[in-house]
JSON list of C-alpha atoms in Angstrom, two decimals:
[
{"chain": "F", "resi": 247, "resn": "MET", "atom": "CA", "xyz": [0.00, 0.00, 0.00]},
{"chain": "F", "resi": 248, "resn": "THR", "atom": "CA", "xyz": [2.81, 2.41, 0.88]},
{"chain": "F", "resi": 249, "resn": "GLY", "atom": "CA", "xyz": [4.51, 1.93, -2.46]},
{"chain": "F", "resi": 250, "resn": "TYR", "atom": "CA", "xyz": [1.26, 2.60, -4.35]},
{"chain": "F", "resi": 251, "resn": "LEU", "atom": "CA", "xyz": [0.51, 5.77, -2.38]},
{"chain": "F", "resi": 252, "resn": "ASP", "atom": "CA", "xyz": [4.10, 7.01, -2.74]},
{"chain": "F", "resi": 253, "resn": "ARG", "atom": "CA", "xyz": [3.84, 6.53, -6.50]},
{"chain": "F", "resi": 254, "resn": "LEU", "atom": "CA", "xyz": [0.49, 8.32, -6.58]},
{"chain": "F", "resi": 255, "resn": "ALA", "atom": "CA", "xyz": [1.91, 11.24, -4.58]},
{"chain": "F", "resi": 256, "resn": "GLU", "atom": "CA", "xyz": [4.84, 11.48, -6.98]},
{"chain": "F", "resi": 257, "resn": "LEU", "atom": "CA", "xyz": [2.51, 11.57, -9.99]},
{"chain": "F", "resi": 258, "resn": "LEU", "atom": "CA", "xyz": [0.30, 14.24, -8.44]},
{"chain": "F", "resi": 259, "resn": "ARG", "atom": "CA", "xyz": [3.32, 16.43, -7.67]},
{"chain": "F", "resi": 260, "resn": "GLU", "atom": "CA", "xyz": [5.48, 15.88, -10.71]},
{"chain": "F", "resi": 261, "resn": "ALA", "atom": "CA", "xyz": [3.09, 15.05, -13.54]},
{"chain": "F", "resi": 262, "resn": "HIS", "atom": "CA", "xyz": [0.12, 17.21, -12.52]},
{"chain": "F", "resi": 263, "resn": "GLY", "atom": "CA", "xyz": [1.77, 19.98, -10.52]},
{"chain": "F", "resi": 264, "resn": "LEU", "atom": "CA", "xyz": [-0.40, 19.81, -7.43]},
{"chain": "F", "resi": 265, "resn": "PRO", "atom": "CA", "xyz": [0.88, 21.64, -4.33]},
{"chain": "F", "resi": 266, "resn": "PRO", "atom": "CA", "xyz": [2.63, 19.42, -1.74]},
{"chain": "F", "resi": 267, "resn": "ASP", "atom": "CA", "xyz": [0.06, 20.12, 0.99]},
{"chain": "F", "resi": 268, "resn": "HIS", "atom": "CA", "xyz": [-2.77, 19.22, -1.40]},
{"chain": "F", "resi": 269, "resn": "VAL", "atom": "CA", "xyz": [-1.00, 15.98, -2.33]},
{"chain": "F", "resi": 270, "resn": "ALA", "atom": "CA", "xyz": [-0.31, 15.07, 1.30]},
{"chain": "F", "resi": 271, "resn": "ALA", "atom": "CA", "xyz": [-3.95, 15.62, 2.31]},
{"chain": "F", "resi": 272, "resn": "THR", "atom": "CA", "xyz": [-5.25, 13.64, -0.67]},
{"chain": "F", "resi": 273, "resn": "VAL", "atom": "CA", "xyz": [-2.96, 10.68, -0.01]},
{"chain": "F", "resi": 274, "resn": "ALA", "atom": "CA", "xyz": [-3.89, 10.75, 3.69]},
{"chain": "F", "resi": 275, "resn": "ASP", "atom": "CA", "xyz": [-7.59, 10.58, 2.72]},
{"chain": "F", "resi": 276, "resn": "LEU", "atom": "CA", "xyz": [-6.97, 7.54, 0.54]},
{"chain": "F", "resi": 277, "resn": "ALA", "atom": "CA", "xyz": [-4.84, 5.83, 3.19]},
{"chain": "F", "resi": 278, "resn": "ALA", "atom": "CA", "xyz": [-7.60, 6.36, 5.77]},
{"chain": "F", "resi": 279, "resn": "TYR", "atom": "CA", "xyz": [-10.15, 4.89, 3.37]},
{"chain": "F", "resi": 280, "resn": "LEU", "atom": "CA", "xyz": [-7.99, 1.80, 2.79]},
{"chain": "F", "resi": 281, "resn": "ALA", "atom": "CA", "xyz": [-7.49, 1.37, 6.54]},
{"chain": "F", "resi": 282, "resn": "GLN", "atom": "CA", "xyz": [-11.26, 1.55, 7.11]},
{"chain": "F", "resi": 283, "resn": "ALA", "atom": "CA", "xyz": [-11.69, -1.05, 4.37]},
{"chain": "F", "resi": 284, "resn": "GLY", "atom": "CA", "xyz": [-9.52, -3.46, 6.35]},
{"chain": "F", "resi": 285, "resn": "GLY", "atom": "CA", "xyz": [-6.29, -2.86, 4.45]},
{"chain": "F", "resi": 286, "resn": "ALA", "atom": "CA", "xyz": [-7.75, -3.35, 0.97]},
{"chain": "F", "resi": 287, "resn": "ASP", "atom": "CA", "xyz": [-5.33, -3.54, -1.92]},
{"chain": "F", "resi": 288, "resn": "PRO", "atom": "CA", "xyz": [-5.17, -0.01, -3.42]},
{"chain": "F", "resi": 289, "resn": "GLN", "atom": "CA", "xyz": [-4.79, -1.35, -6.95]},
{"chain": "F", "resi": 290, "resn": "ASP", "atom": "CA", "xyz": [-8.09, -3.20, -6.58]},
{"chain": "F", "resi": 291, "resn": "ALA", "atom": "CA", "xyz": [-9.81, -0.36, -4.72]},
{"chain": "F", "resi": 292, "resn": "PHE", "atom": "CA", "xyz": [-8.79, 2.56, -6.94]},
{"chain": "F", "resi": 293, "resn": "GLY", "atom": "CA", "xyz": [-7.21, 1.18, -10.10]},
{"chain": "F", "resi": 294, "resn": "PRO", "atom": "CA", "xyz": [-3.81, 2.05, -11.64]},
{"chain": "F", "resi": 295, "resn": "ALA", "atom": "CA", "xyz": [-2.02, 4.93, -9.94]},
{"chain": "F", "resi": 296, "resn": "GLU", "atom": "CA", "xyz": [-1.62, 6.80, -13.23]},
{"chain": "F", "resi": 297, "resn": "ALA", "atom": "CA", "xyz": [-5.38, 6.75, -13.88]},
{"chain": "F", "resi": 298, "resn": "VAL", "atom": "CA", "xyz": [-6.15, 7.76, -10.29]},
{"chain": "F", "resi": 299, "resn": "ALA", "atom": "CA", "xyz": [-3.74, 10.70, -10.54]},
{"chain": "F", "resi": 300, "resn": "ARG", "atom": "CA", "xyz": [-5.52, 11.94, -13.66]},
{"chain": "F", "resi": 301, "resn": "ARG", "atom": "CA", "xyz": [-8.90, 11.71, -11.91]},
{"chain": "F", "resi": 302, "resn": "LEU", "atom": "CA", "xyz": [-7.70, 13.45, -8.77]},
{"chain": "F", "resi": 303, "resn": "ALA", "atom": "CA", "xyz": [-6.03, 16.36, -10.56]},
{"chain": "F", "resi": 304, "resn": "PRO", "atom": "CA", "xyz": [-8.33, 19.40, -10.95]},
{"chain": "F", "resi": 305, "resn": "SER", "atom": "CA", "xyz": [-9.88, 19.86, -14.38]},
{"chain": "F", "resi": 306, "resn": "GLY", "atom": "CA", "xyz": [-7.71, 21.93, -16.67]},
{"chain": "F", "resi": 307, "resn": "THR", "atom": "CA", "xyz": [-4.58, 21.09, -14.68]},
{"chain": "F", "resi": 308, "resn": "ALA", "atom": "CA", "xyz": [-1.85, 21.64, -13.81]},
{"chain": "F", "resi": 309, "resn": "ALA", "atom": "CA", "xyz": [-2.82, 23.14, -10.48]},
{"chain": "F", "resi": 310, "resn": "ASP", "atom": "CA", "xyz": [-1.21, 26.40, -9.39]},
{"chain": "F", "resi": 311, "resn": "GLU", "atom": "CA", "xyz": [0.55, 26.87, -6.06]},
{"chain": "F", "resi": 312, "resn": "HIS", "atom": "CA", "xyz": [-1.72, 29.81, -5.18]},
{"chain": "F", "resi": 313, "resn": "LEU", "atom": "CA", "xyz": [-4.96, 27.80, -5.41]},
{"chain": "F", "resi": 314, "resn": "GLU", "atom": "CA", "xyz": [-6.82, 27.51, -2.11]},
{"chain": "F", "resi": 315, "resn": "THR", "atom": "CA", "xyz": [-8.00, 24.01, -1.25]},
{"chain": "F", "resi": 316, "resn": "TRP", "atom": "CA", "xyz": [-10.71, 23.10, 1.26]},
{"chain": "F", "resi": 317, "resn": "ARG", "atom": "CA", "xyz": [-12.37, 19.80, 2.22]},
{"chain": "F", "resi": 318, "resn": "TRP", "atom": "CA", "xyz": [-15.71, 19.92, 3.99]},
{"chain": "F", "resi": 319, "resn": "LEU", "atom": "CA", "xyz": [-18.66, 17.70, 4.84]},
{"chain": "F", "resi": 320, "resn": "ALA", "atom": "CA", "xyz": [-22.40, 18.43, 4.98]},
{"chain": "F", "resi": 321, "resn": "ASP", "atom": "CA", "xyz": [-25.47, 16.24, 5.19]},
{"chain": "F", "resi": 322, "resn": "THR", "atom": "CA", "xyz": [-28.23, 16.23, 2.60]},
{"chain": "F", "resi": 323, "resn": "TYR", "atom": "CA", "xyz": [-30.40, 18.63, 4.60]},
{"chain": "F", "resi": 324, "resn": "VAL", "atom": "CA", "xyz": [-28.04, 21.54, 3.95]},
{"chain": "F", "resi": 325, "resn": "ASP", "atom": "CA", "xyz": [-25.57, 20.50, 1.25]},
{"chain": "F", "resi": 326, "resn": "GLU", "atom": "CA", "xyz": [-27.21, 22.22, -1.76]},
{"chain": "F", "resi": 327, "resn": "HIS", "atom": "CA", "xyz": [-27.71, 25.46, 0.16]},
{"chain": "F", "resi": 328, "resn": "LEU", "atom": "CA", "xyz": [-24.09, 25.48, 1.32]},
{"chain": "F", "resi": 329, "resn": "LEU", "atom": "CA", "xyz": [-22.69, 24.43, -2.04]},
{"chain": "F", "resi": 330, "resn": "ASN", "atom": "CA", "xyz": [-24.39, 27.38, -3.70]},
{"chain": "F", "resi": 331, "resn": "ARG", "atom": "CA", "xyz": [-23.40, 29.74, -0.91]},
{"chain": "F", "resi": 332, "resn": "PHE", "atom": "CA", "xyz": [-19.76, 28.75, -1.16]},
{"chain": "F", "resi": 333, "resn": "GLY", "atom": "CA", "xyz": [-20.01, 28.64, -4.95]},
{"chain": "F", "resi": 334, "resn": "ASP", "atom": "CA", "xyz": [-20.88, 32.34, -4.84]},
{"chain": "F", "resi": 335, "resn": "GLU", "atom": "CA", "xyz": [-17.64, 32.82, -2.90]},
{"chain": "F", "resi": 336, "resn": "GLY", "atom": "CA", "xyz": [-15.66, 31.18, -5.70]},
{"chain": "F", "resi": 337, "resn": "TRP", "atom": "CA", "xyz": [-15.37, 27.58, -4.46]},
{"chain": "F", "resi": 338, "resn": "GLU", "atom": "CA", "xyz": [-15.40, 24.95, -7.21]},
{"chain": "F", "resi": 339, "resn": "VAL", "atom": "CA", "xyz": [-15.95, 21.33, -6.16]},
{"chain": "F", "resi": 340, "resn": "GLU", "atom": "CA", "xyz": [-13.44, 19.02, -7.86]},
{"chain": "F", "resi": 341, "resn": "ARG", "atom": "CA", "xyz": [-14.80, 15.75, -6.51]},
{"chain": "F", "resi": 342, "resn": "VAL", "atom": "CA", "xyz": [-16.30, 13.97, -3.51]},
{"chain": "F", "resi": 343, "resn": "ASP", "atom": "CA", "xyz": [-13.60, 11.98, -1.73]},
{"chain": "F", "resi": 344, "resn": "PRO", "atom": "CA", "xyz": [-13.95, 8.43, -0.32]},
{"chain": "F", "resi": 345, "resn": "LEU", "atom": "CA", "xyz": [-15.02, 9.91, 3.05]},
{"chain": "F", "resi": 346, "resn": "GLY", "atom": "CA", "xyz": [-17.90, 11.82, 1.45]},
{"chain": "F", "resi": 347, "resn": "ARG", "atom": "CA", "xyz": [-16.26, 15.25, 1.73]},
{"chain": "F", "resi": 348, "resn": "PHE", "atom": "CA", "xyz": [-16.48, 17.95, -0.93]},
{"chain": "F", "resi": 349, "resn": "VAL", "atom": "CA", "xyz": [-12.95, 18.63, -2.18]},
{"chain": "F", "resi": 350, "resn": "SER", "atom": "CA", "xyz": [-12.99, 22.24, -3.37]},
{"chain": "F", "resi": 351, "resn": "HIS", "atom": "CA", "xyz": [-10.52, 24.74, -4.75]},
{"chain": "F", "resi": 352, "resn": "ARG", "atom": "CA", "xyz": [-10.59, 28.45, -5.41]},
{"chain": "F", "resi": 353, "resn": "ASP", "atom": "CA", "xyz": [-8.34, 30.89, -7.19]},
{"chain": "F", "resi": 354, "resn": "PRO", "atom": "CA", "xyz": [-8.30, 33.92, -4.86]},
{"chain": "F", "resi": 355, "resn": "GLU", "atom": "CA", "xyz": [-6.89, 36.12, -7.64]},
{"chain": "F", "resi": 356, "resn": "ARG", "atom": "CA", "xyz": [-9.43, 35.13, -10.32]},
{"chain": "F", "resi": 357, "resn": "PRO", "atom": "CA", "xyz": [-12.43, 33.60, -8.50]},
{"chain": "F", "resi": 358, "resn": "ARG", "atom": "CA", "xyz": [-15.42, 32.38, -10.50]},
{"chain": "F", "resi": 359, "resn": "ARG", "atom": "CA", "xyz": [-18.96, 31.85, -9.26]},
{"chain": "F", "resi": 360, "resn": "TRP", "atom": "CA", "xyz": [-20.43, 28.35, -9.32]},
{"chain": "F", "resi": 361, "resn": "GLU", "atom": "CA", "xyz": [-23.86, 26.86, -8.77]},
{"chain": "F", "resi": 362, "resn": "TYR", "atom": "CA", "xyz": [-24.70, 23.30, -7.78]},
{"chain": "F", "resi": 363, "resn": "ARG", "atom": "CA", "xyz": [-27.48, 20.77, -7.71]},
{"chain": "F", "resi": 364, "resn": "ARG", "atom": "CA", "xyz": [-27.89, 17.31, -6.21]},
{"chain": "F", "resi": 365, "resn": "GLU", "atom": "CA", "xyz": [-29.61, 14.42, -7.95]},
{"chain": "F", "resi": 366, "resn": "LEU", "atom": "CA", "xyz": [-30.66, 10.99, -6.78]},
{"chain": "F", "resi": 367, "resn": "ILE", "atom": "CA", "xyz": [-28.99, 8.17, -8.71]},
{"chain": "F", "resi": 368, "resn": "THR", "atom": "CA", "xyz": [-31.82, 5.82, -9.61]},
{"chain": "F", "resi": 369, "resn": "GLY", "atom": "CA", "xyz": [-29.88, 3.78, -12.15]},
{"chain": "F", "resi": 370, "resn": "GLY", "atom": "CA", "xyz": [-27.83, 4.69, -15.18]},
{"chain": "F", "resi": 371, "resn": "GLY", "atom": "CA", "xyz": [-25.69, 7.57, -13.95]},
{"chain": "F", "resi": 372, "resn": "GLY", "atom": "CA", "xyz": [-24.56, 8.17, -17.53]},
{"chain": "F", "resi": 373, "resn": "ARG", "atom": "CA", "xyz": [-28.14, 8.92, -18.57]},
{"chain": "F", "resi": 374, "resn": "LEU", "atom": "CA", "xyz": [-28.38, 11.46, -15.76]},
{"chain": "F", "resi": 375, "resn": "ASP", "atom": "CA", "xyz": [-25.20, 13.16, -17.03]},
{"chain": "F", "resi": 376, "resn": "GLU", "atom": "CA", "xyz": [-26.60, 13.27, -20.56]},
{"chain": "F", "resi": 377, "resn": "ARG", "atom": "CA", "xyz": [-29.91, 14.73, -19.40]},
{"chain": "F", "resi": 378, "resn": "LEU", "atom": "CA", "xyz": [-28.26, 17.61, -17.53]},
{"chain": "F", "resi": 379, "resn": "ALA", "atom": "CA", "xyz": [-25.39, 18.32, -19.93]},
{"chain": "F", "resi": 380, "resn": "PRO", "atom": "CA", "xyz": [-27.43, 20.45, -22.40]},
{"chain": "F", "resi": 381, "resn": "ASP", "atom": "CA", "xyz": [-28.06, 22.98, -19.60]},
{"chain": "F", "resi": 382, "resn": "GLY", "atom": "CA", "xyz": [-24.37, 23.24, -18.82]},
{"chain": "F", "resi": 383, "resn": "TRP", "atom": "CA", "xyz": [-24.28, 20.94, -15.78]},
{"chain": "F", "resi": 384, "resn": "GLU", "atom": "CA", "xyz": [-21.24, 18.70, -15.36]},
{"chain": "F", "resi": 385, "resn": "PRO", "atom": "CA", "xyz": [-20.72, 16.00, -12.71]},
{"chain": "F", "resi": 386, "resn": "CYS", "atom": "CA", "xyz": [-18.45, 16.89, -9.81]},
{"chain": "F", "resi": 387, "resn": "GLY", "atom": "CA", "xyz": [-18.83, 13.89, -7.50]},
{"chain": "F", "resi": 388, "resn": "SER", "atom": "CA", "xyz": [-21.05, 11.15, -6.20]},
{"chain": "F", "resi": 389, "resn": "TRP", "atom": "CA", "xyz": [-21.62, 9.39, -2.87]},
{"chain": "F", "resi": 390, "resn": "VAL", "atom": "CA", "xyz": [-23.70, 6.24, -2.37]},
{"chain": "F", "resi": 391, "resn": "VAL", "atom": "CA", "xyz": [-27.00, 7.16, -4.09]},
{"chain": "F", "resi": 392, "resn": "TYR", "atom": "CA", "xyz": [-26.39, 10.88, -4.69]},
{"chain": "F", "resi": 393, "resn": "ALA", "atom": "CA", "xyz": [-24.63, 12.74, -7.50]},
{"chain": "F", "resi": 394, "resn": "TRP", "atom": "CA", "xyz": [-23.67, 16.43, -7.53]},
{"chain": "F", "resi": 395, "resn": "PHE", "atom": "CA", "xyz": [-23.39, 18.68, -10.56]},
{"chain": "F", "resi": 396, "resn": "LYS", "atom": "CA", "xyz": [-21.84, 22.10, -11.06]},
{"chain": "F", "resi": 397, "resn": "ARG", "atom": "CA", "xyz": [-21.82, 24.86, -13.65]},
{"chain": "F", "resi": 398, "resn": "GLU", "atom": "CA", "xyz": [-20.47, 28.36, -13.78]},
{"chain": "F", "resi": 399, "resn": "LYS", "atom": "CA", "xyz": [-23.00, 30.92, -12.66]},
{"chain": "F", "resi": 400, "resn": "ALA", "atom": "CA", "xyz": [-22.72, 32.71, -15.99]},
{"chain": "F", "resi": 401, "resn": "ALA", "atom": "CA", "xyz": [-23.92, 29.58, -17.80]},
{"chain": "F", "resi": 402, "resn": "GLY", "atom": "CA", "xyz": [-27.45, 29.91, -16.45]},
{"chain": "F", "resi": 403, "resn": "THR", "atom": "CA", "xyz": [-27.91, 33.50, -15.30]},
{"chain": "F", "resi": 404, "resn": "GLY", "atom": "CA", "xyz": [-25.77, 35.61, -17.60]},
{"chain": "F", "resi": 405, "resn": "PRO", "atom": "CA", "xyz": [-22.45, 37.28, -16.77]},
{"chain": "F", "resi": 406, "resn": "GLU", "atom": "CA", "xyz": [-22.06, 37.98, -13.09]},
{"chain": "F", "resi": 407, "resn": "PRO", "atom": "CA", "xyz": [-19.04, 39.63, -11.45]},
{"chain": "F", "resi": 408, "resn": "ALA", "atom": "CA", "xyz": [-16.89, 37.40, -9.30]},
{"chain": "F", "resi": 409, "resn": "PRO", "atom": "CA", "xyz": [-16.29, 38.46, -5.69]},
{"chain": "F", "resi": 410, "resn": "SER", "atom": "CA", "xyz": [-13.46, 40.99, -5.71]},
{"chain": "F", "resi": 411, "resn": "GLU", "atom": "CA", "xyz": [-12.32, 40.02, -2.22]},
{"chain": "F", "resi": 412, "resn": "PRO", "atom": "CA", "xyz": [-13.45, 36.44, -1.54]},
{"chain": "F", "resi": 413, "resn": "PRO", "atom": "CA", "xyz": [-13.99, 35.55, 2.13]},
{"chain": "F", "resi": 414, "resn": "PRO", "atom": "CA", "xyz": [-11.22, 33.55, 3.81]},
{"chain": "F", "resi": 415, "resn": "VAL", "atom": "CA", "xyz": [-11.18, 29.77, 3.75]},
{"chain": "F", "resi": 416, "resn": "PRO", "atom": "CA", "xyz": [-13.80, 28.61, 6.29]},
{"chain": "F", "resi": 417, "resn": "ARG", "atom": "CA", "xyz": [-12.37, 26.85, 9.32]},
{"chain": "F", "resi": 418, "resn": "ARG", "atom": "CA", "xyz": [-15.30, 24.51, 9.82]},
{"chain": "F", "resi": 419, "resn": "PRO", "atom": "CA", "xyz": [-14.89, 21.12, 8.12]},
{"chain": "F", "resi": 420, "resn": "THR", "atom": "CA", "xyz": [-18.39, 19.84, 8.98]},
{"chain": "F", "resi": 421, "resn": "PHE", "atom": "CA", "xyz": [-21.87, 21.34, 8.56]},
{"chain": "F", "resi": 422, "resn": "PRO", "atom": "CA", "xyz": [-24.60, 19.08, 10.04]},
{"chain": "F", "resi": 423, "resn": "GLY", "atom": "CA", "xyz": [-28.19, 20.10, 9.33]},
{"chain": "F", "resi": 424, "resn": "ARG", "atom": "CA", "xyz": [-30.44, 21.43, 12.09]},
{"chain": "F", "resi": 425, "resn": "ARG", "atom": "CA", "xyz": [-32.86, 18.58, 11.52]},
{"chain": "F", "resi": 426, "resn": "ARG", "atom": "CA", "xyz": [-30.17, 16.11, 12.51]},
{"chain": "F", "resi": 427, "resn": "GLY", "atom": "CA", "xyz": [-29.73, 17.94, 15.81]},
{"chain": "F", "resi": 428, "resn": "CYS", "atom": "CA", "xyz": [-33.47, 17.79, 16.40]},
{"chain": "F", "resi": 429, "resn": "VAL", "atom": "CA", "xyz": [-33.48, 14.07, 15.72]},
{"chain": "F", "resi": 430, "resn": "LEU", "atom": "CA", "xyz": [-30.61, 13.53, 18.15]},
{"chain": "F", "resi": 431, "resn": "LEU", "atom": "CA", "xyz": [-32.29, 15.62, 20.82]},
{"chain": "F", "resi": 432, "resn": "GLY", "atom": "CA", "xyz": [-35.56, 13.78, 20.31]},
{"chain": "F", "resi": 433, "resn": "GLY", "atom": "CA", "xyz": [-33.72, 10.49, 20.69]},
{"chain": "F", "resi": 434, "resn": "ALA", "atom": "CA", "xyz": [-32.14, 11.77, 23.87]},
{"chain": "F", "resi": 435, "resn": "LEU", "atom": "CA", "xyz": [-35.54, 12.65, 25.33]},
{"chain": "F", "resi": 436, "resn": "ALA", "atom": "CA", "xyz": [-36.82, 9.20, 24.45]},
{"chain": "F", "resi": 437, "resn": "LEU", "atom": "CA", "xyz": [-33.78, 7.65, 26.11]},
{"chain": "F", "resi": 438, "resn": "ALA", "atom": "CA", "xyz": [-34.36, 9.76, 29.21]},
{"chain": "F", "resi": 439, "resn": "ALA", "atom": "CA", "xyz": [-37.93, 8.48, 29.42]},
{"chain": "F", "resi": 440, "resn": "ALA", "atom": "CA", "xyz": [-36.67, 4.92, 28.99]},
{"chain": "F", "resi": 441, "resn": "VAL", "atom": "CA", "xyz": [-34.25, 5.39, 31.90]},
{"chain": "F", "resi": 442, "resn": "VAL", "atom": "CA", "xyz": [-37.09, 6.50, 34.17]},
{"chain": "F", "resi": 443, "resn": "VAL", "atom": "CA", "xyz": [-39.30, 3.57, 33.13]},
{"chain": "F", "resi": 444, "resn": "ALA", "atom": "CA", "xyz": [-36.50, 1.03, 33.53]},
{"chain": "F", "resi": 445, "resn": "ALA", "atom": "CA", "xyz": [-35.56, 2.31, 36.96]},
{"chain": "F", "resi": 446, "resn": "SER", "atom": "CA", "xyz": [-39.19, 2.27, 38.07]},
{"chain": "F", "resi": 447, "resn": "THR", "atom": "CA", "xyz": [-39.62, -1.31, 36.85]},
{"chain": "F", "resi": 448, "resn": "VAL", "atom": "CA", "xyz": [-36.56, -2.59, 38.71]},
{"chain": "F", "resi": 449, "resn": "THR", "atom": "CA", "xyz": [-36.80, -0.65, 41.98]},
{"chain": "F", "resi": 450, "resn": "GLY", "atom": "CA", "xyz": [-40.44, 0.37, 42.25]},
{"chain": "F", "resi": 451, "resn": "PHE", "atom": "CA", "xyz": [-42.16, 3.54, 41.15]},
{"chain": "F", "resi": 452, "resn": "GLY", "atom": "CA", "xyz": [-41.08, 5.81, 43.99]},
{"chain": "F", "resi": 453, "resn": "VAL", "atom": "CA", "xyz": [-37.42, 4.79, 44.01]},
{"chain": "F", "resi": 454, "resn": "GLY", "atom": "CA", "xyz": [-37.42, 4.68, 40.22]},
{"chain": "F", "resi": 455, "resn": "LEU", "atom": "CA", "xyz": [-38.49, 8.29, 40.01]},
{"chain": "F", "resi": 456, "resn": "ALA", "atom": "CA", "xyz": [-35.90, 9.31, 42.57]},
{"chain": "F", "resi": 457, "resn": "VAL", "atom": "CA", "xyz": [-33.11, 7.58, 40.65]},
{"chain": "F", "resi": 458, "resn": "GLY", "atom": "CA", "xyz": [-34.35, 7.68, 37.06]},
{"chain": "F", "resi": 459, "resn": "LEU", "atom": "CA", "xyz": [-35.36, 11.32, 36.84]},
{"chain": "F", "resi": 460, "resn": "PRO", "atom": "CA", "xyz": [-31.93, 12.80, 37.75]},
{"chain": "F", "resi": 461, "resn": "VAL", "atom": "CA", "xyz": [-30.13, 10.35, 35.46]},
{"chain": "F", "resi": 462, "resn": "GLY", "atom": "CA", "xyz": [-32.60, 10.78, 32.62]},
{"chain": "F", "resi": 463, "resn": "ALA", "atom": "CA", "xyz": [-32.51, 14.56, 32.97]},
{"chain": "F", "resi": 464, "resn": "LEU", "atom": "CA", "xyz": [-28.81, 14.53, 32.23]},
{"chain": "F", "resi": 465, "resn": "VAL", "atom": "CA", "xyz": [-29.24, 12.85, 28.83]},
{"chain": "F", "resi": 466, "resn": "PRO", "atom": "CA", "xyz": [-30.74, 15.76, 26.79]},
{"chain": "F", "resi": 467, "resn": "PRO", "atom": "CA", "xyz": [-28.24, 18.45, 27.91]},
{"chain": "F", "resi": 468, "resn": "VAL", "atom": "CA", "xyz": [-25.29, 16.09, 27.43]},
{"chain": "F", "resi": 469, "resn": "THR", "atom": "CA", "xyz": [-26.53, 15.24, 23.94]},
{"chain": "F", "resi": 470, "resn": "ALA", "atom": "CA", "xyz": [-27.11, 18.90, 23.08]},
{"chain": "F", "resi": 471, "resn": "TRP", "atom": "CA", "xyz": [-23.62, 19.73, 24.31]},
{"chain": "F", "resi": 472, "resn": "ALA", "atom": "CA", "xyz": [-22.16, 16.99, 22.12]},
{"chain": "F", "resi": 473, "resn": "VAL", "atom": "CA", "xyz": [-24.06, 18.23, 19.07]},
{"chain": "F", "resi": 474, "resn": "ARG", "atom": "CA", "xyz": [-22.89, 21.79, 19.63]},
{"chain": "F", "resi": 475, "resn": "GLY", "atom": "CA", "xyz": [-19.33, 20.55, 20.03]},
{"chain": "F", "resi": 476, "resn": "ARG", "atom": "CA", "xyz": [-19.52, 18.76, 16.65]},
{"chain": "F", "resi": 477, "resn": "ARG", "atom": "CA", "xyz": [-20.70, 21.93, 14.94]},
{"chain": "F", "resi": 478, "resn": "ARG", "atom": "CA", "xyz": [-17.80, 24.08, 16.07]}
]
């Protein structure tokens, strides 16, 4: 595995001109994916290193040293909204990595606006590409049953000035939707109720309330604290 990843890193640096930090982060992503897959053979998982390097290099390579690169994750409750928000700031999604993150780059000197849409893959991804291509949409990644498409803002809405001073690279790598937090909190409340019922069943109603209520009451705030911590 090490030899394969070393060769891939060399190709990305030397043949495609990607910045060293970009290459290191990309190779680390792939190594983590292989480790999660139980040490799968990279040749079987990804294919020949030369072909993988061509896929991983941004379109229209070679990449410039001054390109900003950012990897971030969002669930399907907020991904389209955030993709379009960050697209207005000049972020172009290159691909979706094996961990489901959007791998994006931006030229801070010549930023371009992008818009995005998500589609459900119901079979025949090639037909989906063909259906959207006439309107200027091109695929920029897929994950499980979803595919994402991008196009320059000018392609659908006419010329639009790019941001003259794009905002800095966001520090947050993860953007969970609010609905997920509500689901987690609802689950916590249900668990708190289960604690009270279980304690009452084992020790009797009076003792169960005395023990179960304090314990169960701790579950929602602890869960809410954990969710807030994940969003920072």
